[in-house]
mmCIF file of C-alpha atoms in Angstrom:
data_model
loop_
_atom_site.group_PDB
_atom_site.id
_atom_site.type_symbol
_atom_site.label_atom_id
_atom_site.label_comp_id
_atom_site.label_asym_id
_atom_site.label_seq_id
_atom_site.Cartn_x
_atom_site.Cartn_y
_atom_site.Cartn_z
ATOM 1 C CA GLY A 85 -6.981 -36.295 4.409
ATOM 2 C CA ALA A 86 -8.925 -34.033 2.116
ATOM 3 C CA VAL A 87 -6.629 -32.357 -0.423
ATOM 4 C CA VAL A 88 -7.457 -28.571 -1.666
ATOM 5 C CA SER A 89 -5.458 -26.942 -4.837
ATOM 6 C CA GLN A 90 -4.828 -23.444 -6.058
ATOM 7 C CA HIS A 91 -3.767 -22.518 -9.561
ATOM 8 C CA PRO A 92 -1.681 -21.131 -10.119
ATOM 9 C CA SER A 93 0.784 -21.200 -7.399
ATOM 10 C CA TRP A 94 2.226 -17.958 -8.291
ATOM 11 C CA VAL A 95 1.753 -14.697 -10.589
ATOM 12 C CA ILE A 96 3.407 -11.471 -11.781
ATOM 13 C CA CYS A 97 1.058 -9.423 -13.494
ATOM 14 C CA LYS A 98 1.062 -5.728 -14.825
ATOM 15 C CA SER A 99 -0.276 -3.287 -13.138
ATOM 16 C CA GLY A 100 -4.136 -2.582 -13.971
ATOM 17 C CA THR A 101 -4.409 -6.114 -14.762
ATOM 18 C CA SER A 102 -6.825 -8.450 -13.472
ATOM 19 C CA VAL A 103 -6.036 -11.890 -11.630
ATOM 20 C CA LYS A 104 -8.199 -14.958 -11.238
ATOM 21 C CA ILE A 105 -6.976 -17.632 -8.954
ATOM 22 C CA GLU A 106 -8.691 -20.833 -8.518
ATOM 23 C CA CYS A 107 -9.581 -22.747 -5.609
ATOM 24 C CA ARG A 108 -10.570 -26.833 -5.865
ATOM 25 C CA SER A 109 -11.734 -29.054 -3.232
ATOM 26 C CA LEU A 110 -10.098 -32.472 -5.163
ATOM 27 C CA ASP A 111 -11.268 -35.243 -2.950
ATOM 28 C CA PHE A 112 -14.737 -33.595 -1.203
ATOM 29 C CA GLN A 113 -17.559 -31.545 -1.475
ATOM 30 C CA ALA A 114 -16.804 -27.782 -0.504
ATOM 31 C CA THR A 115 -20.395 -25.588 1.238
ATOM 32 C CA THR A 116 -17.718 -23.255 2.451
ATOM 33 C CA MET A 117 -14.555 -21.727 1.331
ATOM 34 C CA PHE A 118 -12.504 -18.978 2.388
ATOM 35 C CA TRP A 119 -10.253 -16.634 1.165
ATOM 36 C CA TYR A 120 -7.386 -15.509 2.724
ATOM 37 C CA ARG A 121 -4.648 -12.855 2.486
ATOM 38 C CA GLN A 122 -0.856 -12.746 4.147
ATOM 39 C CA PHE A 123 1.802 -9.995 4.102
ATOM 40 C CA PRO A 124 5.493 -11.559 4.953
ATOM 41 C CA LYS A 125 5.735 -12.229 8.248
ATOM 42 C CA GLN A 126 2.375 -11.551 8.987
ATOM 43 C CA SER A 127 -0.863 -14.437 10.138
ATOM 44 C CA LEU A 128 -3.601 -14.985 7.659
ATOM 45 C CA MET A 129 -6.381 -12.063 7.784
ATOM 46 C CA LEU A 130 -9.635 -13.357 6.379
ATOM 47 C CA MET A 131 -10.866 -11.570 3.255
ATOM 48 C CA ALA A 132 -14.380 -13.459 2.755
ATOM 49 C CA THR A 133 -16.005 -16.663 3.079
ATOM 50 C CA SER A 134 -17.792 -17.706 0.277
ATOM 51 C CA ASN A 135 -20.591 -20.142 0.174
ATOM 52 C CA GLU A 136 -21.659 -22.471 -2.860
ATOM 53 C CA GLY A 137 -24.657 -20.793 -4.489
ATOM 54 C CA SER A 138 -24.706 -17.584 -3.377
ATOM 55 C CA LYS A 139 -22.989 -13.752 -2.578
ATOM 56 C CA ALA A 140 -19.513 -14.054 -0.583
ATOM 57 C CA THR A 141 -19.546 -12.492 2.446
ATOM 58 C CA TYR A 142 -16.674 -9.537 3.187
ATOM 59 C CA GLU A 143 -14.551 -8.448 6.347
ATOM 60 C CA GLN A 144 -14.984 -5.447 6.883
ATOM 61 C CA GLY A 145 -11.883 -3.369 5.035
ATOM 62 C CA VAL A 146 -11.553 -5.709 2.083
ATOM 63 C CA GLU A 147 -13.276 -4.088 -1.103
ATOM 64 C CA LYS A 148 -16.232 -7.149 -2.989
ATOM 65 C CA ASP A 149 -15.095 -5.104 -5.910
ATOM 66 C CA LYS A 150 -11.768 -5.544 -6.251
ATOM 67 C CA PHE A 151 -11.681 -8.613 -4.584
ATOM 68 C CA LEU A 152 -14.458 -10.896 -6.911
ATOM 69 C CA ILE A 153 -15.102 -13.908 -5.727
ATOM 70 C CA ASN A 154 -17.454 -17.221 -7.596
ATOM 71 C CA HIS A 155 -18.092 -20.561 -5.611
ATOM 72 C CA ALA A 156 -20.401 -21.946 -8.486
ATOM 73 C CA SER A 157 -19.615 -25.508 -7.695
ATOM 74 C CA LEU A 158 -19.345 -27.468 -4.806
ATOM 75 C CA THR A 159 -15.423 -27.647 -5.473
ATOM 76 C CA LEU A 160 -14.673 -24.688 -7.244
ATOM 77 C CA SER A 161 -14.216 -21.366 -5.410
ATOM 78 C CA THR A 162 -12.646 -18.035 -7.715
ATOM 79 C CA LEU A 163 -10.943 -15.110 -6.478
ATOM 80 C CA THR A 164 -10.673 -12.498 -9.384
ATOM 81 C CA VAL A 165 -8.257 -9.405 -8.304
ATOM 82 C CA THR A 166 -9.414 -6.464 -10.019
ATOM 83 C CA SER A 167 -7.063 -3.760 -11.447
ATOM 84 C CA ALA A 168 -4.395 -4.846 -9.446
ATOM 85 C CA HIS A 169 -2.306 -2.572 -7.830
ATOM 86 C CA PRO A 170 1.478 -3.283 -6.361
ATOM 87 C CA GLU A 171 -0.201 -2.727 -2.845
ATOM 88 C CA ASP A 172 -2.097 -6.350 -3.894
ATOM 89 C CA SER A 173 1.533 -7.780 -4.060
ATOM 90 C CA SER A 174 0.269 -10.675 -1.254
ATOM 91 C CA PHE A 175 0.169 -14.525 -0.482
ATOM 92 C CA TYR A 176 -3.609 -15.481 -1.184
ATOM 93 C CA ILE A 177 -4.651 -18.780 0.362
ATOM 94 C CA CYS A 178 -7.915 -20.384 0.581
ATOM 95 C CA SER A 179 -9.406 -23.242 2.820
ATOM 96 C CA ALA A 180 -12.507 -25.172 2.204
ATOM 97 C CA ALA A 181 -14.846 -26.870 4.754
ATOM 98 C CA GLU A 182 -16.780 -29.694 4.082
ATOM 99 C CA ILE A 183 -20.391 -29.566 4.558
ATOM 100 C CA LYS A 184 -20.945 -27.595 7.101
ATOM 101 C CA PRO A 185 -18.263 -24.397 8.748
ATOM 102 C CA GLN A 186 -17.646 -26.174 11.585
ATOM 103 C CA GLU A 187 -15.723 -28.520 10.386
ATOM 104 C CA THR A 188 -12.239 -29.689 9.811
ATOM 105 C CA GLN A 189 -10.849 -26.747 7.304
ATOM 106 C CA TYR A 190 -8.259 -27.759 4.870
ATOM 107 C CA PHE A 191 -6.113 -25.206 3.194
ATOM 108 C CA GLY A 192 -4.779 -24.727 -0.752
ATOM 109 C CA PRO A 193 -0.834 -24.309 -1.074
ATOM 110 C CA GLY A 194 -1.578 -20.748 -1.429
ATOM 111 C CA THR A 195 -0.970 -18.003 -4.537
ATOM 112 C CA ARG A 196 1.553 -15.612 -4.806
ATOM 113 C CA LEU A 197 1.216 -12.911 -6.614
ATOM 114 C CA LEU A 198 3.489 -9.707 -7.596
ATOM 115 C CA VAL A 199 1.847 -7.048 -8.559
ATOM 116 C CA LEU A 200 4.636 -4.250 -10.918
ATOM 117 C CA ASP B 183 -13.155 -10.213 20.729
ATOM 118 C CA ALA B 184 -11.814 -14.171 19.998
ATOM 119 C CA LYS B 185 -8.801 -14.427 20.267
ATOM 120 C CA THR B 186 -5.865 -17.124 20.342
ATOM 121 C CA THR B 187 -2.682 -16.105 22.272
ATOM 122 C CA GLN B 188 0.764 -18.170 21.965
ATOM 123 C CA PRO B 189 4.345 -18.025 22.560
ATOM 124 C CA THR B 190 6.196 -15.753 19.779
ATOM 125 C CA SER B 191 8.668 -18.369 19.819
ATOM 126 C CA MET B 192 10.430 -21.550 20.729
ATOM 127 C CA ASP B 193 13.606 -23.768 20.465
ATOM 128 C CA CYS B 194 13.276 -27.623 20.384
ATOM 129 C CA ALA B 195 16.253 -29.965 20.188
ATOM 130 C CA GLU B 196 15.765 -32.636 17.589
ATOM 131 C CA GLY B 197 14.650 -35.960 18.894
ATOM 132 C CA ARG B 198 13.171 -34.176 21.932
ATOM 133 C CA ALA B 199 9.405 -33.589 22.321
ATOM 134 C CA ALA B 200 8.283 -30.197 21.389
ATOM 135 C CA ASN B 201 5.442 -28.255 23.693
ATOM 136 C CA LEU B 202 3.326 -25.614 21.912
ATOM 137 C CA PRO B 203 0.834 -23.872 24.422
ATOM 138 C CA CYS B 204 -2.304 -21.876 23.340
ATOM 139 C CA ASN B 205 -4.512 -19.872 25.303
ATOM 140 C CA HIS B 206 -7.382 -19.630 23.647
ATOM 141 C CA SER B 207 -9.824 -18.459 26.752
ATOM 142 C CA THR B 208 -12.138 -16.877 24.267
ATOM 143 C CA ILE B 209 -13.728 -20.272 22.638
ATOM 144 C CA SER B 210 -17.407 -21.086 23.400
ATOM 145 C CA GLY B 211 -18.179 -24.297 25.031
ATOM 146 C CA ASN B 212 -18.891 -25.905 21.631
ATOM 147 C CA GLU B 213 -16.276 -24.827 19.506
ATOM 148 C CA TYR B 214 -13.053 -27.318 18.763
ATOM 149 C CA VAL B 215 -9.574 -26.516 19.270
ATOM 150 C CA TYR B 216 -7.681 -26.729 15.593
ATOM 151 C CA TRP B 217 -3.915 -26.976 15.198
ATOM 152 C CA TYR B 218 -2.026 -26.044 12.471
ATOM 153 C CA ARG B 219 1.333 -25.351 10.869
ATOM 154 C CA GLN B 220 2.438 -23.686 8.136
ATOM 155 C CA ILE B 221 5.449 -24.478 6.528
ATOM 156 C CA HIS B 222 7.403 -21.407 4.936
ATOM 157 C CA SER B 223 5.662 -20.328 1.639
ATOM 158 C CA GLN B 224 2.874 -23.321 1.538
ATOM 159 C CA GLY B 225 -0.223 -23.064 2.453
ATOM 160 C CA PRO B 226 -1.217 -24.264 6.531
ATOM 161 C CA GLN B 227 -1.403 -27.698 7.133
ATOM 162 C CA TYR B 228 -3.809 -29.459 9.385
ATOM 163 C CA ILE B 229 -2.910 -31.735 12.684
ATOM 164 C CA ILE B 230 -4.908 -32.051 15.368
ATOM 165 C CA HIS B 231 -8.122 -31.085 16.795
ATOM 166 C CA GLY B 232 -9.752 -31.768 19.460
ATOM 167 C CA LEU B 233 -13.043 -30.707 22.064
ATOM 168 C CA LYS B 234 -12.400 -31.512 25.461
ATOM 169 C CA ASN B 235 -10.692 -35.427 25.976
ATOM 170 C CA ASN B 236 -6.777 -35.158 25.035
ATOM 171 C CA GLU B 237 -6.405 -36.443 21.605
ATOM 172 C CA THR B 238 -3.424 -37.984 19.192
ATOM 173 C CA ASN B 239 -2.811 -38.928 16.015
ATOM 174 C CA GLU B 240 0.143 -39.629 13.702
ATOM 175 C CA MET B 241 1.696 -36.583 13.788
ATOM 176 C CA ALA B 242 1.496 -35.244 17.493
ATOM 177 C CA SER B 243 -0.924 -35.023 20.529
ATOM 178 C CA LEU B 244 -3.339 -32.786 21.859
ATOM 179 C CA ILE B 245 -3.836 -31.958 25.469
ATOM 180 C CA ILE B 246 -6.755 -29.599 26.118
ATOM 181 C CA THR B 247 -7.137 -28.103 29.879
ATOM 182 C CA GLU B 248 -10.466 -28.885 31.583
ATOM 183 C CA ASP B 249 -11.539 -25.877 31.662
ATOM 184 C CA ARG B 250 -10.804 -25.437 27.964
ATOM 185 C CA LYS B 251 -9.288 -22.321 27.844
ATOM 186 C CA SER B 252 -5.519 -23.213 26.968
ATOM 187 C CA SER B 253 -4.022 -26.480 24.916
ATOM 188 C CA THR B 254 -0.543 -27.952 24.375
ATOM 189 C CA LEU B 255 0.294 -29.693 20.943
ATOM 190 C CA ILE B 256 3.210 -31.780 21.632
ATOM 191 C CA LEU B 257 5.011 -33.262 18.954
ATOM 192 C CA PRO B 258 6.598 -36.207 20.825
ATOM 193 C CA HIS B 259 9.608 -36.437 18.633
ATOM 194 C CA ALA B 260 10.233 -33.565 17.004
ATOM 195 C CA THR B 261 12.459 -33.659 13.665
ATOM 196 C CA LEU B 262 13.882 -30.803 11.510
ATOM 197 C CA ARG B 263 10.810 -30.877 9.455
ATOM 198 C CA ASP B 264 8.806 -29.855 12.209
ATOM 199 C CA THR B 265 10.070 -26.430 12.261
ATOM 200 C CA ALA B 266 7.157 -24.184 11.088
ATOM 201 C CA VAL B 267 4.878 -21.722 12.557
ATOM 202 C CA TYR B 268 2.025 -23.737 14.481
ATOM 203 C CA TYR B 269 -1.547 -21.975 15.328
ATOM 204 C CA CYS B 270 -3.733 -22.712 17.345
ATOM 205 C CA SER B 271 -7.404 -21.288 16.150
ATOM 206 C CA HIS B 272 -11.395 -22.267 17.083
ATOM 207 C CA TYR B 273 -14.440 -20.929 15.137
ATOM 208 C CA GLY B 274 -15.220 -17.449 16.629
ATOM 209 C CA GLY B 275 -14.828 -15.106 14.032
ATOM 210 C CA SER B 276 -17.760 -12.982 12.875
ATOM 211 C CA GLN B 277 -18.450 -14.981 9.464
ATOM 212 C CA GLY B 278 -18.104 -18.224 11.433
ATOM 213 C CA ASN B 279 -14.841 -18.850 10.484
ATOM 214 C CA LEU B 280 -11.532 -20.158 12.208
ATOM 215 C CA ILE B 281 -9.585 -17.201 13.783
ATOM 216 C CA PHE B 282 -5.971 -16.917 13.648
ATOM 217 C CA GLY B 283 -3.234 -15.346 15.565
ATOM 218 C CA LYS B 284 0.004 -14.978 15.484
ATOM 219 C CA GLY B 285 1.509 -18.436 15.806
ATOM 220 C CA THR B 286 4.662 -19.921 17.190
ATOM 221 C CA LYS B 287 7.426 -19.891 14.914
ATOM 222 C CA LEU B 288 9.009 -23.165 16.127
ATOM 223 C CA SER B 289 12.822 -23.888 15.470
ATOM 224 C CA VAL B 290 13.473 -27.626 15.667
ATOM 225 C CA LYS B 291 17.847 -27.669 15.676
ATOM 226 C CA PRO B 292 19.733 -30.485 15.413
#
């Protein structure tokens, strides 16, 4: 099956710093990538949809200036958490869909962020 | 709003079949049903998907009711490594995204 990678797998940072998370589709081209956040013992919550070459679409309540998303190529999308605070500590997961959004989505392994 | 409904948790004896139900009554006629599972602290893993017909692959079988309002994922011979949270899903989100409910926590026991 298709493989999606994320880097880093975990990160610890100080409050106020910015953290960049990369999501790559390794063996297919993804026109659409999705970013999710998951708090302990909860389901996945969609943050934004990222389309190659265009601005991301954010879910209601997700601050676009705080969670910067860039989808510069068909295999790479990045999520930058700017001025991170302890409440941003969470498990961030990306997924990628090949060609069309209604195709099967494949998820990355996730990035665990801890903001001190 | 589109949503899915699954039992919160289920137990299954190792080697026995695990049958996980899902209600997706808001699914549209051309939307596939997808099943994923998430093992602790990992990203969701794709299992299987289907539209109308029953489907089978090396991981599981998927039974979809004729009215498509519900489906059942079947793990024919559950192993301890199948312990995970199982999500059924379909593309019902506002951004054309998969929607996820709370999933079913399947515990496979020796």
